[in-house]
PDB file of C-alpha atoms in Angstrom:
ATOM      1  CA  MET A   1     -73.088  45.703  29.498  1.00 42.00           C
ATOM      2  CA  SER A   2     -70.457  45.118  32.110  1.00 55.00           C
ATOM      3  CA  LYS A   3     -71.017  42.310  34.696  1.00 76.00           C
ATOM      4  CA  LYS A   4     -71.017  43.424  38.493  1.00 90.00           C
ATOM      5  CA  LEU A   5     -67.369  42.355  39.864  1.00 96.00           C
ATOM      6  CA  ASN A   6     -68.220  41.273  43.345  1.00 97.00           C
ATOM      7  CA  ILE A   7     -64.860  41.910  45.712  1.00 98.00           C
ATOM      8  CA  TYR A   8     -64.207  41.649  49.137  1.00 98.00           C
ATOM      9  CA  LEU A   9     -61.548  44.234  50.947  1.00 99.00           C
ATOM     10  CA  GLU A  10     -58.639  43.243  53.345  1.00 98.00           C
ATOM     11  CA  ILE A  11     -57.957  46.717  55.394  1.00 98.00           C
ATOM     12  CA  THR A  12     -54.999  47.306  57.789  1.00 97.00           C
ATOM     13  CA  LYS A  13     -53.826  50.664  58.909  1.00 95.00           C
ATOM     14  CA  LYS A  14     -51.358  51.275  55.963  1.00 93.00           C
ATOM     15  CA  LYS A  15     -52.630  49.184  53.092  1.00 97.00           C
ATOM     16  CA  THR A  16     -55.995  47.960  51.577  1.00 98.00           C
ATOM     17  CA  ILE A  17     -56.355  45.082  49.098  1.00 98.00           C
ATOM     18  CA  ALA A  18     -59.260  44.688  46.991  1.00 98.00           C
ATOM     19  CA  VAL A  19     -59.836  40.941  45.709  1.00 98.00           C
ATOM     20  CA  ALA A  20     -62.444  39.979  43.079  1.00 98.00           C
ATOM     21  CA  LEU A  21     -64.576  36.800  44.436  1.00 97.00           C
ATOM     22  CA  ASN A  22     -65.725  36.382  40.667  1.00 93.00           C
ATOM     23  CA  ALA A  23     -62.676  36.849  39.075  1.00 95.00           C
ATOM     24  CA  ILE A  24     -60.261  34.493  40.562  1.00 97.00           C
ATOM     25  CA  GLY A  25     -56.637  35.730  41.149  1.00 97.00           C
ATOM     26  CA  PHE A  26     -57.660  39.373  40.377  1.00 98.00           C
ATOM     27  CA  TYR A  27     -56.513  41.812  43.238  1.00 98.00           C
ATOM     28  CA  ARG A  28     -54.940  45.236  43.673  1.00 98.00           C
ATOM     29  CA  ILE A  29     -53.382  47.009  46.435  1.00 98.00           C
ATOM     30  CA  GLY A  30     -53.691  50.700  47.387  1.00 98.00           C
ATOM     31  CA  LYS A  31     -53.034  53.016  50.485  1.00 97.00           C
ATOM     32  CA  THR A  32     -56.638  53.672  50.871  1.00 97.00           C
ATOM     33  CA  GLU A  33     -60.004  51.677  49.951  1.00 97.00           C
ATOM     34  CA  ASP A  34     -60.078  54.363  47.053  1.00 98.00           C
ATOM     35  CA  ALA A  35     -56.837  53.576  46.028  1.00 98.00           C
ATOM     36  CA  ALA A  36     -57.320  49.917  46.162  1.00 98.00           C
ATOM     37  CA  LEU A  37     -60.425  50.141  44.138  1.00 98.00           C
ATOM     38  CA  ALA A  38     -59.071  52.644  41.564  1.00 98.00           C
ATOM     39  CA  SER A  39     -56.228  50.224  40.974  1.00 98.00           C
ATOM     40  CA  LEU A  40     -58.512  47.305  40.484  1.00 98.00           C
ATOM     41  CA  LEU A  41     -60.533  49.392  37.975  1.00 97.00           C
ATOM     42  CA  GLU A  42     -57.342  50.332  36.042  1.00 96.00           C
ATOM     43  CA  TYR A  43     -56.050  46.747  35.738  1.00 97.00           C
ATOM     44  CA  SER A  44     -59.141  45.071  34.878  1.00 96.00           C
ATOM     45  CA  GLN A  45     -58.719  45.260  31.229  1.00 95.00           C
ATOM     46  CA  ARG A  46     -55.174  43.482  31.572  1.00 96.00           C
ATOM     47  CA  TYR A  47     -56.779  40.656  33.618  1.00 96.00           C
ATOM     48  CA  ALA A  48     -59.626  40.537  30.740  1.00 94.00           C
ATOM     49  CA  GLU A  49     -56.811  40.284  28.180  1.00 94.00           C
ATOM     50  CA  ILE A  50     -55.424  37.267  29.935  1.00 94.00           C
ATOM     51  CA  LEU A  51     -58.378  35.207  30.403  1.00 93.00           C
ATOM     52  CA  ASN A  52     -60.029  36.303  27.105  1.00 90.00           C
ATOM     53  CA  ALA A  53     -56.752  35.385  25.307  1.00 86.00           C
ATOM     54  CA  GLY A  54     -57.364  31.807  26.325  1.00 70.00           C
ATOM     55  CA  GLY A  55     -60.395  31.705  24.222  1.00 72.00           C
ATOM     56  CA  CYS A  56     -62.450  29.700  26.581  1.00 69.00           C
ATOM     57  CA  ILE A  57     -63.091  32.263  29.493  1.00 77.00           C
ATOM     58  CA  ASP A  58     -65.075  35.358  28.365  1.00 80.00           C
ATOM     59  CA  PHE A  59     -64.320  37.871  31.334  1.00 86.00           C
ATOM     60  CA  GLN A  60     -65.867  41.537  30.895  1.00 90.00           C
ATOM     61  CA  ALA A  61     -63.871  44.273  32.815  1.00 92.00           C
ATOM     62  CA  PRO A  62     -65.925  46.831  34.799  1.00 94.00           C
ATOM     63  CA  ALA A  63     -66.559  49.877  33.082  1.00 92.00           C
ATOM     64  CA  SER A  64     -66.496  52.255  36.249  1.00 95.00           C
ATOM     65  CA  LEU A  65     -66.576  51.780  39.939  1.00 96.00           C
ATOM     66  CA  ASP A  66     -70.591  51.634  39.691  1.00 96.00           C
ATOM     67  CA  ASP A  67     -69.526  47.771  38.361  1.00 96.00           C
ATOM     68  CA  ILE A  68     -67.624  46.833  41.520  1.00 97.00           C
ATOM     69  CA  ASN A  69     -69.929  45.763  44.420  1.00 97.00           C
ATOM     70  CA  ILE A  70     -67.984  45.224  47.868  1.00 98.00           C
ATOM     71  CA  VAL A  71     -69.425  42.223  49.532  1.00 98.00           C
ATOM     72  CA  THR A  72     -67.476  42.099  52.559  1.00 98.00           C
ATOM     73  CA  ARG A  73     -64.784  44.033  54.390  1.00 98.00           C
ATOM     74  CA  TYR A  74     -62.201  42.272  56.468  1.00 98.00           C
ATOM     75  CA  GLU A  75     -59.912  43.224  59.229  1.00 98.00           C
ATOM     76  CA  GLY A  76     -56.334  42.470  57.528  1.00 97.00           C
ATOM     77  CA  ASN A  77     -53.545  40.427  58.944  1.00 97.00           C
ATOM     78  CA  ALA A  78     -49.613  40.562  58.716  1.00 96.00           C
ATOM     79  CA  THR A  79     -50.005  39.207  55.506  1.00 96.00           C
ATOM     80  CA  THR A  80     -52.106  41.787  54.166  1.00 96.00           C
ATOM     81  CA  ALA A  81     -49.936  44.461  55.605  1.00 95.00           C
ATOM     82  CA  PHE A  82     -46.982  42.785  53.830  1.00 94.00           C
ATOM     83  CA  GLY A  83     -48.735  43.403  50.508  1.00 93.00           C
ATOM     84  CA  SER A  84     -50.528  40.274  49.568  1.00 95.00           C
ATOM     85  CA  PRO A  85     -53.794  39.020  50.280  1.00 96.00           C
ATOM     86  CA  GLY A  86     -53.897  36.834  53.670  1.00 96.00           C
ATOM     87  CA  ILE A  87     -57.570  36.424  54.404  1.00 98.00           C
ATOM     88  CA  ILE A  88     -59.515  33.164  53.324  1.00 98.00           C
ATOM     89  CA  PRO A  89     -62.878  34.743  52.250  1.00 98.00           C
ATOM     90  CA  GLU A  90     -66.304  32.627  53.547  1.00 97.00           C
ATOM     91  CA  GLU A  91     -66.960  31.987  49.551  1.00 97.00           C
ATOM     92  CA  ASP A  92     -63.521  30.054  49.600  1.00 98.00           C
ATOM     93  CA  LYS A  93     -64.275  27.815  52.487  1.00 97.00           C
ATOM     94  CA  ARG A  94     -66.339  24.935  50.856  1.00 97.00           C
ATOM     95  CA  LYS A  95     -65.481  21.581  48.999  1.00 97.00           C
ATOM     96  CA  ILE A  96     -65.275  21.859  45.081  1.00 98.00           C
ATOM     97  CA  THR A  97     -67.254  19.837  42.451  1.00 98.00           C
ATOM     98  CA  GLU A  98     -66.350  18.297  39.047  1.00 98.00           C
ATOM     99  CA  ALA A  99     -67.517  21.474  37.522  1.00 98.00           C
ATOM    100  CA  ASP A 100     -65.327  23.463  39.765  1.00 98.00           C
ATOM    101  CA  ARG A 101     -62.243  21.481  38.853  1.00 98.00           C
ATOM    102  CA  GLU A 102     -62.897  21.639  35.249  1.00 97.00           C
ATOM    103  CA  GLY A 103     -63.072  25.551  35.597  1.00 96.00           C
ATOM    104  CA  TYR A 104     -60.247  25.882  37.524  1.00 97.00           C
ATOM    105  CA  GLU A 105     -58.288  23.646  35.175  1.00 97.00           C
ATOM    106  CA  LYS A 106     -58.943  26.019  32.386  1.00 95.00           C
ATOM    107  CA  LEU A 107     -58.129  28.846  34.195  1.00 96.00           C
ATOM    108  CA  LEU A 108     -54.640  27.527  35.389  1.00 97.00           C
ATOM    109  CA  ARG A 109     -53.699  26.203  32.027  1.00 96.00           C
ATOM    110  CA  ILE A 110     -54.858  30.032  30.486  1.00 96.00           C
ATOM    111  CA  CYS A 111     -52.577  31.691  33.494  1.00 97.00           C
ATOM    112  CA  TRP A 112     -49.354  29.183  32.594  1.00 98.00           C
ATOM    113  CA  ASP A 113     -49.793  29.992  29.109  1.00 97.00           C
ATOM    114  CA  ALA A 114     -49.680  33.978  29.783  1.00 96.00           C
ATOM    115  CA  PHE A 115     -46.810  33.255  32.258  1.00 98.00           C
ATOM    116  CA  ASP A 116     -44.870  31.432  29.794  1.00 97.00           C
ATOM    117  CA  LYS A 117     -45.416  33.823  27.129  1.00 96.00           C
ATOM    118  CA  ALA A 118     -44.308  36.674  29.314  1.00 96.00           C
ATOM    119  CA  LEU A 119     -41.031  34.844  29.784  1.00 96.00           C
ATOM    120  CA  ALA A 120     -40.963  34.726  26.316  1.00 95.00           C
ATOM    121  CA  SER A 121     -41.357  38.137  25.629  1.00 94.00           C
ATOM    122  CA  ALA A 122     -38.760  38.836  28.019  1.00 92.00           C
ATOM    123  CA  GLU A 123     -36.157  36.625  26.681  1.00 90.00           C
ATOM    124  CA  GLY A 124     -32.707  38.404  26.092  1.00 87.00           C
ATOM    125  CA  LYS A 125     -34.172  41.582  27.275  1.00 89.00           C
ATOM    126  CA  GLU A 126     -33.205  43.435  30.402  1.00 88.00           C
ATOM    127  CA  LEU A 127     -35.536  43.729  33.292  1.00 91.00           C
ATOM    128  CA  GLN A 128     -35.819  47.332  34.750  1.00 90.00           C
ATOM    129  CA  LYS A 129     -34.162  47.488  38.450  1.00 86.00           C
ATOM    130  CA  GLY A 130     -35.924  49.277  41.156  1.00 76.00           C
ATOM    131  CA  PRO A 131     -34.915  52.764  42.579  1.00 69.00           C
ATOM    132  CA  ARG A 132     -32.345  51.010  44.732  1.00 62.00           C
ATOM    133  CA  GLY A 133     -31.168  48.484  42.285  1.00 60.00           C
ATOM    134  CA  GLY A 134     -33.559  45.605  43.365  1.00 70.00           C
ATOM    135  CA  GLY A 135     -35.703  43.504  41.274  1.00 83.00           C
ATOM    136  CA  ARG A 136     -35.644  39.790  40.505  1.00 89.00           C
ATOM    137  CA  THR A 137     -33.975  38.531  37.314  1.00 90.00           C
ATOM    138  CA  GLN A 138     -36.375  36.448  34.993  1.00 92.00           C
ATOM    139  CA  GLU A 139     -34.515  33.444  36.383  1.00 93.00           C
ATOM    140  CA  LYS A 140     -35.293  34.647  39.905  1.00 94.00           C
ATOM    141  CA  ILE A 141     -38.878  35.198  38.984  1.00 95.00           C
ATOM    142  CA  ILE A 142     -39.117  31.677  37.626  1.00 96.00           C
ATOM    143  CA  ALA A 143     -37.492  30.086  40.575  1.00 96.00           C
ATOM    144  CA  HIS A 144     -39.627  32.133  42.942  1.00 96.00           C
ATOM    145  CA  VAL A 145     -43.059  31.444  41.333  1.00 97.00           C
ATOM    146  CA  ARG A 146     -42.309  27.428  41.511  1.00 97.00           C
ATOM    147  CA  GLU A 147     -41.239  27.639  44.964  1.00 97.00           C
ATOM    148  CA  SER A 148     -44.280  29.319  46.110  1.00 97.00           C
ATOM    149  CA  ALA A 149     -46.518  26.634  44.095  1.00 98.00           C
ATOM    150  CA  LEU A 150     -44.758  23.976  45.898  1.00 98.00           C
ATOM    151  CA  ALA A 151     -45.782  26.013  49.236  1.00 97.00           C
ATOM    152  CA  TYR A 152     -49.255  26.042  48.134  1.00 98.00           C
ATOM    153  CA  LEU A 153     -48.986  22.682  47.545  1.00 98.00           C
ATOM    154  CA  ARG A 154     -48.395  21.922  51.083  1.00 96.00           C
ATOM    155  CA  LYS A 155     -51.310  23.696  52.257  1.00 97.00           C
ATOM    156  CA  GLN A 156     -53.308  20.765  50.198  1.00 97.00           C
ATOM    157  CA  GLY A 157     -51.139  18.307  52.120  1.00 96.00           C
ATOM    158  CA  GLN A 158     -49.355  17.426  48.703  1.00 96.00           C
ATOM    159  CA  LYS A 159     -45.853  17.182  47.799  1.00 93.00           C
ATOM    160  CA  VAL A 160     -43.915  16.778  44.995  1.00 96.00           C
ATOM    161  CA  PRO A 161     -40.596  14.760  44.814  1.00 95.00           C
ATOM    162  CA  LYS A 162     -37.634  16.984  45.858  1.00 95.00           C
ATOM    163  CA  ALA A 163     -35.960  15.546  42.414  1.00 96.00           C
ATOM    164  CA  LEU A 164     -38.877  17.600  40.578  1.00 95.00           C
ATOM    165  CA  HIS A 165     -38.707  20.702  42.433  1.00 97.00           C
ATOM    166  CA  GLU A 166     -37.293  22.595  39.399  1.00 95.00           C
ATOM    167  CA  ASP A 167     -39.234  20.795  36.968  1.00 96.00           C
ATOM    168  CA  ARG A 168     -42.192  23.471  36.228  1.00 96.00           C
ATOM    169  CA  GLY A 169     -44.129  21.044  34.061  1.00 97.00           C
ATOM    170  CA  ALA A 170     -44.455  18.467  36.965  1.00 98.00           C
ATOM    171  CA  ILE A 171     -45.473  21.096  39.603  1.00 98.00           C
ATOM    172  CA  ARG A 172     -48.018  22.049  37.353  1.00 98.00           C
ATOM    173  CA  ILE A 173     -49.533  18.355  36.934  1.00 98.00           C
ATOM    174  CA  ALA A 174     -49.407  17.887  40.686  1.00 98.00           C
ATOM    175  CA  ILE A 175     -51.667  21.108  41.035  1.00 98.00           C
ATOM    176  CA  LEU A 176     -54.270  19.292  38.447  1.00 99.00           C
ATOM    177  CA  GLU A 177     -54.009  16.294  40.420  1.00 98.00           C
ATOM    178  CA  THR A 178     -54.751  18.183  43.637  1.00 98.00           C
ATOM    179  CA  LEU A 179     -57.625  19.224  42.156  1.00 99.00           C
ATOM    180  CA  ALA A 180     -58.804  15.879  41.293  1.00 98.00           C
ATOM    181  CA  LEU A 181     -58.130  14.476  44.802  1.00 98.00           C
ATOM    182  CA  ALA A 182     -59.907  17.322  46.147  1.00 98.00           C
ATOM    183  CA  VAL A 183     -63.123  16.740  44.023  1.00 98.00           C
ATOM    184  CA  LYS A 184     -62.792  12.931  45.736  1.00 97.00           C
ATOM    185  CA  GLY A 185     -63.026  14.477  48.976  1.00 96.00           C
ATOM    186  CA  GLU A 186     -59.087  13.103  49.143  1.00 96.00           C
ATOM    187  CA  VAL A 187     -57.135  16.726  50.340  1.00 95.00           C
ATOM    188  CA  PRO A 188     -56.797  16.629  54.207  1.00 93.00           C
ATOM    189  CA  GLU A 189     -58.288  19.529  56.327  1.00 90.00           C
ATOM    190  CA  LYS A 190     -55.313  19.363  58.670  1.00 90.00           C
ATOM    191  CA  GLY A 191     -51.865  18.676  58.263  1.00 82.00           C
ATOM    192  CA  PRO A 192     -49.335  16.091  60.293  1.00 80.00           C
ATOM    193  CA  ARG A 193     -49.015  18.375  62.764  1.00 81.00           C
ATOM    194  CA  GLY A 194     -52.497  19.765  63.285  1.00 76.00           C
ATOM    195  CA  GLY A 195     -52.373  22.809  61.182  1.00 85.00           C
ATOM    196  CA  ALA A 196     -55.338  23.789  59.083  1.00 91.00           C
ATOM    197  CA  MET A 197     -54.971  23.162  55.379  1.00 95.00           C
ATOM    198  CA  TRP A 198     -56.472  25.513  52.992  1.00 98.00           C
ATOM    199  CA  PRO A 199     -59.611  25.141  51.233  1.00 98.00           C
ATOM    200  CA  THR A 200     -59.130  23.965  47.391  1.00 98.00           C
ATOM    201  CA  PRO A 201     -60.938  27.429  46.131  1.00 98.00           C
ATOM    202  CA  TYR A 202     -58.419  29.554  48.140  1.00 98.00           C
ATOM    203  CA  PHE A 203     -55.643  27.025  46.897  1.00 98.00           C
ATOM    204  CA  VAL A 204     -56.468  27.742  43.664  1.00 99.00           C
ATOM    205  CA  ARG A 205     -56.811  31.652  44.121  1.00 98.00           C
ATOM    206  CA  SER A 206     -53.891  31.750  45.414  1.00 98.00           C
ATOM    207  CA  VAL A 207     -51.972  29.937  42.676  1.00 98.00           C
ATOM    208  CA  VAL A 208     -53.513  32.307  39.888  1.00 98.00           C
ATOM    209  CA  SER A 209     -52.901  35.254  41.575  1.00 98.00           C
ATOM    210  CA  HIS A 210     -49.081  34.569  42.211  1.00 98.00           C
ATOM    211  CA  LEU A 211     -48.985  34.017  38.689  1.00 98.00           C
ATOM    212  CA  ILE A 212     -50.854  36.915  37.329  1.00 98.00           C
ATOM    213  CA  ASP A 213     -48.685  39.317  39.753  1.00 96.00           C
ATOM    214  CA  HIS A 214     -45.577  37.807  38.078  1.00 96.00           C
ATOM    215  CA  ILE A 215     -46.878  38.172  34.561  1.00 97.00           C
ATOM    216  CA  TRP A 216     -47.532  41.865  34.942  1.00 97.00           C
ATOM    217  CA  GLU A 217     -44.510  42.445  36.912  1.00 95.00           C
ATOM    218  CA  ILE A 218     -42.419  40.932  33.934  1.00 95.00           C
ATOM    219  CA  GLU A 219     -44.614  43.013  31.349  1.00 95.00           C
ATOM    220  CA  ASN A 220     -44.026  46.208  33.603  1.00 93.00           C
ATOM    221  CA  ARG A 221     -40.358  46.070  33.790  1.00 94.00           C
ATOM    222  CA  ILE A 222     -39.293  44.826  30.326  1.00 90.00           C
ATOM    223  CA  LEU A 223     -36.887  47.721  28.889  1.00 79.00           C
ATOM    224  CA  ASP A 224     -37.032  48.015  25.110  1.00 71.00           C
TER     225      ASP A 224
END
């Protein structure tokens, strides 16, 4: 029997994003609510394959739309309209425990491994271009994921030395160290200029969802 997938929706005039609450990093976009839900259901098995491949997280994909429970509908913002989740759900506005940290680390390591495997599977192969010839190369995808992770770390008040900005391993270590700081209450709530930091659960959600985005992008664009 499938476990209920609890989600929230971010809704704008032209896009709706369905975001799973109890499947961190899993979201899909559609022009309408129905389209977003259908896409979430369609991709749920692929999300399960990523998590279950790690061997330490058992995720059961929903079997039908009846297994998807909409908890909250939010009015989307400019980030939503652009095509990425941009609302911090109420469920993420909390401190994390040591048990949370352990679970997040397992999830992150699984997703990093899946990302590395996707890159390896595409090595020496061409990635399909878009209709106008667009689309990042593997090297640009790697750089984009790295730069985004650095930006997410800044939303926890953390920085990686500039000399290590191109070191994927160092950035991953910094993310894990940030989780340890968060458990001890040492992640600031505001930045040096007064801007709000992200709650740590939302930070993890953002890191994981971005990794999964690009795992699927690589898999979908590999040309045999």
